[in-house]
XYZ file of C-alpha atoms in Angstrom:
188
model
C 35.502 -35.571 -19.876
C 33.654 -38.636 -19.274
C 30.229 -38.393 -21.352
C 28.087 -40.028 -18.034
C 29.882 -37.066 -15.755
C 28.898 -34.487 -18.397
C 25.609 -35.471 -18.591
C 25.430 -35.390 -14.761
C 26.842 -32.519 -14.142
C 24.523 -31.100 -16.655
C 21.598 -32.694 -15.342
C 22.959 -31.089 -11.721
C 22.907 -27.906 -13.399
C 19.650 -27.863 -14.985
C 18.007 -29.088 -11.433
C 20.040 -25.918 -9.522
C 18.121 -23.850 -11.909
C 14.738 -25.131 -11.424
C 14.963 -25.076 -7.661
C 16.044 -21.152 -8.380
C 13.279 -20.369 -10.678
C 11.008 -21.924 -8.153
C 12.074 -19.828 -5.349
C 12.160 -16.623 -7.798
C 8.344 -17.712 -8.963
C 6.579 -15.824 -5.860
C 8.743 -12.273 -5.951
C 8.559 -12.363 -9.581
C 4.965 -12.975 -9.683
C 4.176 -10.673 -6.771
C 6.158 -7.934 -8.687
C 4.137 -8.692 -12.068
C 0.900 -8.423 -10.051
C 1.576 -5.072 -8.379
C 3.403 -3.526 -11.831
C 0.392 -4.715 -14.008
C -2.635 -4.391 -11.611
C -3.250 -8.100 -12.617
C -5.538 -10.339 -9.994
C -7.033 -6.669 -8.543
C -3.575 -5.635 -7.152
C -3.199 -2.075 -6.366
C -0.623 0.069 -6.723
C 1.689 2.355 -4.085
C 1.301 5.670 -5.009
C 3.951 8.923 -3.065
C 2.738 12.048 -2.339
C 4.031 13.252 -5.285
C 2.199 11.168 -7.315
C -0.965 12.025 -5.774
C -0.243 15.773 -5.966
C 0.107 15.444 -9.789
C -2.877 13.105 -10.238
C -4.973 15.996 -8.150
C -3.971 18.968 -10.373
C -4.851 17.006 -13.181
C -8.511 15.937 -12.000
C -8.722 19.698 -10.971
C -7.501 21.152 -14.234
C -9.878 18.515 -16.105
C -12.557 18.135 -14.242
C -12.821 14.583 -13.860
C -15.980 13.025 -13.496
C -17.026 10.682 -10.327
C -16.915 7.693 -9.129
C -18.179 5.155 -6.607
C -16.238 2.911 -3.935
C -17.217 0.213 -2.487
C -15.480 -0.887 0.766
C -15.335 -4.464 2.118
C -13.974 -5.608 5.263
C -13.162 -9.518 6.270
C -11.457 -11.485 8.564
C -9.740 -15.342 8.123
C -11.525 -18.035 10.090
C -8.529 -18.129 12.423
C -8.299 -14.226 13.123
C -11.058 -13.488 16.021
C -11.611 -9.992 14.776
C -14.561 -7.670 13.805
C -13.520 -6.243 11.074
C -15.178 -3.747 8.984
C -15.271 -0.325 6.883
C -17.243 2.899 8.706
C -18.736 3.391 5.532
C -20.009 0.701 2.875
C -19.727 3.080 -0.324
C -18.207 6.466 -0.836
C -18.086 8.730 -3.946
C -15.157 10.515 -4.883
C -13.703 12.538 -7.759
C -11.246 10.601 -9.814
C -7.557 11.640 -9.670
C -8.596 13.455 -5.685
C -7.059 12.117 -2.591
C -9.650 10.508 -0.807
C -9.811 8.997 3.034
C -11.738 5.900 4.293
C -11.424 4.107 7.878
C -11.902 0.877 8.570
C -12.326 -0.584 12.336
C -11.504 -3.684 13.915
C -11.741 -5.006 17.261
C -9.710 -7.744 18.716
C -12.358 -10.582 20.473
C -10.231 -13.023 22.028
C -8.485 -13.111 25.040
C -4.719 -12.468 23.725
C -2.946 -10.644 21.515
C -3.400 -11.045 17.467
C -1.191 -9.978 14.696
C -2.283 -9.843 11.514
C -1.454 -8.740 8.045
C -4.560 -7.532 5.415
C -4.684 -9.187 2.031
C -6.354 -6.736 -0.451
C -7.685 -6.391 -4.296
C -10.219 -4.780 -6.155
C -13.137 -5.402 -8.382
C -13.122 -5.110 -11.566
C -9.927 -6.740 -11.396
C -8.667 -4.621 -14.345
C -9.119 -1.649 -12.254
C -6.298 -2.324 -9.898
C -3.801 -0.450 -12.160
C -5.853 2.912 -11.372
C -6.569 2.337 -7.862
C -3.283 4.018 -6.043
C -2.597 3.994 -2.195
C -1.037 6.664 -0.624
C -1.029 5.575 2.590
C -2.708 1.955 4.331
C -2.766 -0.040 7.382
C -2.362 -3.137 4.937
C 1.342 -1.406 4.194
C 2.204 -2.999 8.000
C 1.094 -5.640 10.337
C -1.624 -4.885 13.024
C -1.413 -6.013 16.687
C -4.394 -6.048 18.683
C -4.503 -6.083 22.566
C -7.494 -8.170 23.759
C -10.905 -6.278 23.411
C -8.965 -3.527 21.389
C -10.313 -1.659 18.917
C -8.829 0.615 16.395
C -9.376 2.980 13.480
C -7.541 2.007 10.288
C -7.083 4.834 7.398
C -6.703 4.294 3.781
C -5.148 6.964 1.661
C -6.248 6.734 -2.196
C -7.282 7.877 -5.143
C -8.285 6.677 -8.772
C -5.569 7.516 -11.298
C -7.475 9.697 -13.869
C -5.568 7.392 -16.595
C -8.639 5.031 -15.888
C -10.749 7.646 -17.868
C -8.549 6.504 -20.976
C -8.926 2.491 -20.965
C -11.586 1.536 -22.888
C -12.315 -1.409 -20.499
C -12.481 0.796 -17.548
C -13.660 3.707 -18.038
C -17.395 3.367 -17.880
C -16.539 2.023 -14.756
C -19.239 3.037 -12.476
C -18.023 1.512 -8.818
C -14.918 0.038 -7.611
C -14.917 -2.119 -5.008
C -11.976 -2.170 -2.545
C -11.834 -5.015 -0.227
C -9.764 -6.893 2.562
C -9.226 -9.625 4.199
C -7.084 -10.176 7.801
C -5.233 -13.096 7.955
C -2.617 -13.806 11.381
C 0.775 -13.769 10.800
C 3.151 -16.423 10.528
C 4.824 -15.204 13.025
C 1.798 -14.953 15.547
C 0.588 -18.729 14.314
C 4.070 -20.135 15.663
C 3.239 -18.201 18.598
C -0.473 -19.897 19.160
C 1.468 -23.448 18.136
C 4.065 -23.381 21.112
């Protein structure tokens, strides 16, 4: 084989393979981020999970923490949006409940999808969701306003990291952004 064709096909080959690593660069770092907690990512906790993590803080009797709850919206999202509650304390490794409201302002439907972390960002390995509203997209009907739970709890592993556990207050917070979908929708 011709040594210009090998080198082009080679060449060929090794740009195929960066414009696949490029496309795999957002799952794979998505993945990383919800595996390691990294950036304040939570994790997805089953039933299951939470049953075991409840025995435990009831056999142990873990100590307390706080939770902070924040609630914001994108410019482009005309929503109020914000938690019934600012701050709640709950027993680490217990299922706990919070609600969050938002109201629709405009004069049309929105759709959006919520964007969440915590602080300390290090604490997003322990902070597990059961259940959320930020597990779907929302639709809100002009002057609508809904209730929005959040399953969680606090993974009593957290008691074992000594970066985390002193950890006095978690803060768990949100933003709403529209969907793609809905922004094609408001281009057209």
């Amino acid at each position: 084989m011709d040594a210009n064709i090998r080198t082009g096909l080679m060449a060929a080959g090794m740009a195929a393979g960066m414009l696949g690593l490029g496309y795999a660069a957002v799952p794979l770092y998505d993945m990383f981020c919800r595996v390691t907690g990294f950036g304040g990512t939570t994790q997805v906790a089953s039933e299951a999970d939470a049953d075991l993590a409840a025995a435990f803080a009831k056999s142990s009797g873990t100590r307390t923490i706080s939770i902070r709850f924040d609630g914001n919206v994108a410019r482009d999202v005309p929503w109020r949006f914000k938690p019934e509650y600012p701050t709640d304390t709950v027993q680490i490794g217990e299922r706990d409940m919070a609600f969050y409201t938002a109201r629709n302002d405009s004069d049309i439907p929105i759709t959006g999808t919520a964007s969440f972390n915590v602080e300390p960002e290090y604490t997003g390995k322990y902070f597990n969701k059961v259940q959320c509203f930020c597990f779907t997209e929302q639709t809100l009907q002009p002057g609508q306003e809904v209730r929005m739970p959040v399953l969680f709890y606090v993974d009593p592993a957290i008691l074992e990291d000594e970066n985390a556990k002193d950890v006095e207050q978690i803060t768990l917070s949100y933003t709403f952004h529209r969907t793609e979908d809905a922004e094609a929708e408001a281009a057209s």
